[in-house]
Amino acid sequence: MSSHPKFVTACQQLLVLGVVCVAMTSALGVITLDIQRPGAPAAPGSGTSAGQLPPLSMAAYSRETARASVVPTAAVDPVVEEYSLTAPRGARLAPGALKTQRSRVVPGGGQRVLSQPQPVSGYGAIGVTWEHGAAVPDDRIRFKVRLREAGRWTDWTPMVYHDDHGPDPDSEEGQRARPGTDELLVGDVESVQVEVISEDAVPADLKLAVIDPGTPTANALERPALDTGAGSAEPALATPDGASTDGAAEGTEGEGGDIALAAAAYTPKPTIYSRKQWGADERMRDPGSLHYYEVHAGFVHHTVNANDYSRGDVPAILRGIYAYHTQSRGWSDIGYNYLVDRFGRIWEGRAGGIDRPVVGAHTLGYNDEAFAMSAIGNFDITRPSEAMVQAYGALFAWKLSLHGVDASSRRQYVVSRDFAAINGHRDAASTACPGKYLYARIPDIRRLATQAQVGWQGRELESSVASGPRPDLVVRDKATKTAFIIPINTDKAGNYVVGKRMRTNIDLTRADKVMMAGDWDRDGHTDIIQRRASDGTLFLRRGTSTPRFHPGVRLARGFKGVDMLAAVGDMTGDGWPDLMGQPKGGAMRIYPGNGVRGLKPSYVAYSGVSGWRQIPAGRWGQDGAPDVLVRSGPRLQVFPGNGPGGLTGSRMLSQLDVSPYDWVVGVSDVGLNGPKGHTDLVMRRKGSGDLVLVEATARSFAAPVVIGKGFKAYDMVN
């Protein structure tokens, strides 16, 4: 790391809900810190009324139409210089030992500390922090800063501090975090000086952080690296432990030709610049602190930085925030999940996967069940650009949709209280964040996000192979090992009955499992996946408009030891159906589908689950994320899904005793009774082989109804 000083200290709280939320009175004073370059344009955008709200621009979604930007080609090392303003607790220092500050007692028993001027290198940022565990109410302490430019000092301007910014105190991250101000961007200046005035004694171990974001060794003109739809570039074959293997999907039982993919029902994905593209040095974060939970809502923040930055300044601004959060505040990573600049470009914030429920450090007390995107700028003094508002609409529509949250919802329970699906930071704390002008646009962001979201029906597992109005079963004849389709119909009296079985061209002699996979290849027909008993290789049999199927295409290998393997619908929200299963002795895992290209790398969805069959449950809960049922002894457990996050707990369904049945199969909603989207069950009675249908109710299942007799001739079902 370079030895010249850099500054970043004021950022302590900025991460909590974004480095950005600033106290209302303090934010008003930041205007004097806007760095006005000669001839620099004013921040774009003046806002529009609700009646003039434009539709979402496709530039927010398309990699092809998103403008390329100059970004670093490798990690860049920021330099954080910290200057002690008070001694650590218990330290014995000789008078005058702290050469970096001047201190005096103020009337009323308080204390004033004035730092010595400190040099600034690069497009600098600053912040002030103090010892962990020292709680200082934000109405008992004030911070001011002045800058030296072209040999002249600016006036003193308030810095933002709120004691509700940062990681949750009971988290691993919160156990080592240092309190502090939000980071403050000062730009290209010569030096900086801060003043701290406390109504009481100033905190111990008070430090001024000055951050130099570093200079890239090389830049390149690149488009956003993360359009979230880039899964098609992933290797085709995946193994159960999450690793991928090279090569295209092979058809060992016949090749599937190229197909034109039909548009699936999923919320469009915005383009996002990656951490690599702003030069994040991954050695600065603590990967061991990364954890996931749930997403019930999103928060809008701002960073209270200057508003006149150029496109090329943004990577350095992000590195400054990142360095302040990790090196000075002691956080495990940058606090925000995403950031957005005035040009409408979205940037990946905290590591862990842009589509996963990564727990950030942005909104104190609500980090576990929410995400945040922070707008770069001070929107107490400037209106956000239309590009920025559109980016918020696109990102929040997509991110909330992944986790089954309706963007228009005004009642989402987050940790301990109700919020809307989309909120400003000030809705959760006593802060001006995200600034009065950006906060005024939240109704527009909600409308844009609501317009961009699609329904949840595309995420349900479809099991109508014969393209009828109701689901079907696929079974294996015990004698011939041939697959048949058993349709579910109604008779003239409106009673459910099984129809005449339909022969397929699928030989299941070597299979030990068959799964109704929904429209796996997105061509409009329901497909089947079979598992080879000898080695666990998975084969896709693409459906047609008849009970006949295309030749098998190999999807993945090594699934012999995966228990409770099931096709669970579009769990990840990307428009492709997925699998879920549990390797022997391991955790439950999601295996994201990638059409005929196979599976994307898997990841843990939940800890080890006790049971012996997993049953797709559709949208059992009140949200739009698919859920699953697990047969455990005589009862079923429902595990609510959290979209890409996997499963989030369980509860036993005590109303239904499944012990008299050897088959318990989930089928897509029969469609006449019960809640729309809930999976119904088809079960086979032991001994008699009678089939019964059990429709879902709002909380459990209705009474079983016999729909067919004499099904003992079949030894496999889905």
mmCIF file of C-alpha atoms in Angstrom, residues 527-664:
data_model
loop_
_atom_site.group_PDB
_atom_site.id
_atom_site.type_symbol
_atom_site.label_atom_id
_atom_site.label_comp_id
_atom_site.label_asym_id
_atom_site.label_seq_id
_atom_site.Cartn_x
_atom_site.Cartn_y
_atom_site.Cartn_z
ATOM 1 C CA ASP A 527 -40.644 -31.991 -19.763
ATOM 2 C CA ILE A 528 -39.476 -35.015 -17.776
ATOM 3 C CA ILE A 529 -36.161 -35.702 -16.018
ATOM 4 C CA GLN A 530 -35.106 -39.268 -15.251
ATOM 5 C CA ARG A 531 -32.204 -40.438 -13.087
ATOM 6 C CA ARG A 532 -30.088 -43.422 -14.070
ATOM 7 C CA ALA A 533 -29.834 -45.843 -11.145
ATOM 8 C CA SER A 534 -26.261 -47.001 -11.756
ATOM 9 C CA ASP A 535 -24.490 -43.636 -11.489
ATOM 10 C CA GLY A 536 -27.111 -40.961 -10.829
ATOM 11 C CA THR A 537 -26.819 -39.295 -14.237
ATOM 12 C CA LEU A 538 -29.787 -37.021 -15.000
ATOM 13 C CA PHE A 539 -31.394 -37.022 -18.450
ATOM 14 C CA LEU A 540 -33.882 -34.509 -19.815
ATOM 15 C CA ARG A 541 -36.736 -35.756 -22.021
ATOM 16 C CA ARG A 542 -38.180 -32.705 -23.738
ATOM 17 C CA GLY A 543 -41.934 -32.723 -24.196
ATOM 18 C CA THR A 544 -43.954 -32.297 -27.376
ATOM 19 C CA SER A 545 -47.614 -31.599 -28.055
ATOM 20 C CA THR A 546 -48.286 -35.341 -27.630
ATOM 21 C CA PRO A 547 -47.419 -37.947 -24.959
ATOM 22 C CA ARG A 548 -44.260 -38.661 -26.953
ATOM 23 C CA PHE A 549 -40.934 -37.103 -25.933
ATOM 24 C CA HIS A 550 -37.716 -36.097 -27.617
ATOM 25 C CA PRO A 551 -34.625 -38.312 -27.150
ATOM 26 C CA GLY A 552 -32.795 -37.894 -23.860
ATOM 27 C CA VAL A 553 -30.234 -35.128 -23.270
ATOM 28 C CA ARG A 554 -27.802 -35.534 -20.408
ATOM 29 C CA LEU A 555 -28.071 -32.711 -17.884
ATOM 30 C CA ALA A 556 -25.724 -33.678 -15.052
ATOM 31 C CA ARG A 557 -23.997 -36.624 -13.472
ATOM 32 C CA GLY A 558 -23.213 -37.930 -9.999
ATOM 33 C CA PHE A 559 -26.679 -37.582 -8.446
ATOM 34 C CA LYS A 560 -26.918 -41.163 -7.208
ATOM 35 C CA GLY A 561 -26.368 -40.122 -3.610
ATOM 36 C CA VAL A 562 -28.748 -37.161 -3.620
ATOM 37 C CA ASP A 563 -31.812 -37.856 -1.483
ATOM 38 C CA MET A 564 -35.207 -36.174 -1.787
ATOM 39 C CA LEU A 565 -34.304 -34.881 -5.247
ATOM 40 C CA ALA A 566 -37.260 -32.991 -6.720
ATOM 41 C CA ALA A 567 -38.157 -30.553 -9.478
ATOM 42 C CA VAL A 568 -39.395 -27.548 -7.500
ATOM 43 C CA GLY A 569 -40.364 -25.008 -10.149
ATOM 44 C CA ASP A 570 -38.523 -21.735 -10.692
ATOM 45 C CA MET A 571 -37.094 -21.331 -7.204
ATOM 46 C CA THR A 572 -34.439 -18.854 -8.340
ATOM 47 C CA GLY A 573 -36.775 -16.522 -10.236
ATOM 48 C CA ASP A 574 -34.741 -16.454 -13.450
ATOM 49 C CA GLY A 575 -37.350 -18.059 -15.680
ATOM 50 C CA TRP A 576 -35.809 -21.555 -15.607
ATOM 51 C CA PRO A 577 -37.208 -24.423 -13.468
ATOM 52 C CA ASP A 578 -34.819 -25.756 -10.833
ATOM 53 C CA LEU A 579 -34.048 -28.895 -8.819
ATOM 54 C CA MET A 580 -33.529 -29.286 -5.088
ATOM 55 C CA GLY A 581 -32.051 -32.225 -3.222
ATOM 56 C CA GLN A 582 -29.857 -33.307 -0.326
ATOM 57 C CA PRO A 583 -26.585 -35.215 -0.797
ATOM 58 C CA LYS A 584 -26.218 -37.999 1.767
ATOM 59 C CA GLY A 585 -24.923 -36.526 5.004
ATOM 60 C CA GLY A 586 -25.056 -32.997 3.631
ATOM 61 C CA ALA A 587 -27.308 -29.962 3.457
ATOM 62 C CA MET A 588 -30.308 -29.344 1.230
ATOM 63 C CA ARG A 589 -29.095 -27.718 -1.988
ATOM 64 C CA ILE A 590 -30.585 -25.791 -4.900
ATOM 65 C CA TYR A 591 -29.499 -26.929 -8.362
ATOM 66 C CA PRO A 592 -30.425 -23.988 -10.626
ATOM 67 C CA GLY A 593 -31.753 -25.080 -13.998
ATOM 68 C CA ASN A 594 -30.229 -23.795 -17.221
ATOM 69 C CA GLY A 595 -32.471 -25.368 -19.841
ATOM 70 C CA VAL A 596 -30.891 -27.875 -22.207
ATOM 71 C CA ARG A 597 -27.487 -26.539 -21.137
ATOM 72 C CA GLY A 598 -27.787 -28.410 -17.844
ATOM 73 C CA LEU A 599 -27.464 -27.058 -14.325
ATOM 74 C CA LYS A 600 -25.679 -24.047 -12.938
ATOM 75 C CA PRO A 601 -23.461 -24.521 -9.861
ATOM 76 C CA SER A 602 -25.492 -25.490 -6.806
ATOM 77 C CA TYR A 603 -25.537 -23.867 -3.393
ATOM 78 C CA VAL A 604 -26.886 -24.607 0.079
ATOM 79 C CA ALA A 605 -30.592 -23.887 0.499
ATOM 80 C CA TYR A 606 -31.007 -25.126 4.072
ATOM 81 C CA SER A 607 -29.282 -27.276 6.660
ATOM 82 C CA GLY A 608 -29.835 -31.030 6.593
ATOM 83 C CA VAL A 609 -33.545 -31.949 6.425
ATOM 84 C CA SER A 610 -34.922 -35.089 8.045
ATOM 85 C CA GLY A 611 -37.355 -36.888 5.768
ATOM 86 C CA TRP A 612 -37.555 -39.234 2.843
ATOM 87 C CA ARG A 613 -39.442 -37.415 0.103
ATOM 88 C CA GLN A 614 -39.548 -33.809 -1.011
ATOM 89 C CA ILE A 615 -42.749 -32.553 -2.626
ATOM 90 C CA PRO A 616 -42.988 -29.271 -4.577
ATOM 91 C CA ALA A 617 -45.627 -27.144 -2.856
ATOM 92 C CA GLY A 618 -46.130 -24.266 -5.273
ATOM 93 C CA ARG A 619 -46.696 -20.950 -3.539
ATOM 94 C CA TRP A 620 -47.872 -22.300 -0.192
ATOM 95 C CA GLY A 621 -47.189 -19.064 1.677
ATOM 96 C CA GLN A 622 -48.522 -15.580 1.055
ATOM 97 C CA ASP A 623 -45.561 -14.472 -1.062
ATOM 98 C CA GLY A 624 -44.596 -15.419 -4.594
ATOM 99 C CA ALA A 625 -41.640 -17.683 -3.827
ATOM 100 C CA PRO A 626 -42.088 -21.446 -4.319
ATOM 101 C CA ASP A 627 -42.201 -23.610 -1.186
ATOM 102 C CA VAL A 628 -41.684 -27.335 -0.585
ATOM 103 C CA LEU A 629 -43.210 -30.095 1.512
ATOM 104 C CA VAL A 630 -41.185 -32.900 3.079
ATOM 105 C CA ARG A 631 -42.670 -36.215 4.127
ATOM 106 C CA SER A 632 -41.395 -37.031 7.596
ATOM 107 C CA GLY A 633 -43.018 -40.093 9.152
ATOM 108 C CA PRO A 634 -46.815 -39.828 9.139
ATOM 109 C CA ARG A 635 -46.859 -36.055 8.607
ATOM 110 C CA LEU A 636 -45.849 -33.421 6.121
ATOM 111 C CA GLN A 637 -43.695 -30.409 6.892
ATOM 112 C CA VAL A 638 -43.935 -27.215 4.856
ATOM 113 C CA PHE A 639 -40.687 -25.335 4.265
ATOM 114 C CA PRO A 640 -41.336 -21.780 3.017
ATOM 115 C CA GLY A 641 -39.091 -20.754 0.163
ATOM 116 C CA ASN A 642 -37.162 -17.505 -0.154
ATOM 117 C CA GLY A 643 -36.479 -17.637 -3.859
ATOM 118 C CA PRO A 644 -32.719 -17.793 -4.511
ATOM 119 C CA GLY A 645 -32.106 -17.999 -0.769
ATOM 120 C CA GLY A 646 -33.649 -21.440 -0.498
ATOM 121 C CA LEU A 647 -35.751 -22.445 2.511
ATOM 122 C CA THR A 648 -36.335 -20.398 5.656
ATOM 123 C CA GLY A 649 -37.807 -22.682 8.327
ATOM 124 C CA SER A 650 -40.583 -25.229 8.675
ATOM 125 C CA ARG A 651 -43.844 -26.112 10.359
ATOM 126 C CA MET A 652 -45.669 -29.422 10.685
ATOM 127 C CA LEU A 653 -49.018 -29.950 8.948
ATOM 128 C CA SER A 654 -50.728 -31.977 11.622
ATOM 129 C CA GLN A 655 -54.140 -32.073 9.903
ATOM 130 C CA LEU A 656 -53.139 -34.664 7.297
ATOM 131 C CA ASP A 657 -52.009 -38.210 8.198
ATOM 132 C CA VAL A 658 -50.109 -39.714 5.258
ATOM 133 C CA SER A 659 -49.190 -43.008 6.941
ATOM 134 C CA PRO A 660 -51.889 -45.028 5.039
ATOM 135 C CA TYR A 661 -50.275 -44.090 1.694
ATOM 136 C CA ASP A 662 -47.139 -45.275 -0.075
ATOM 137 C CA TRP A 663 -47.294 -42.508 -2.712
ATOM 138 C CA VAL A 664 -47.511 -38.799 -1.894
#
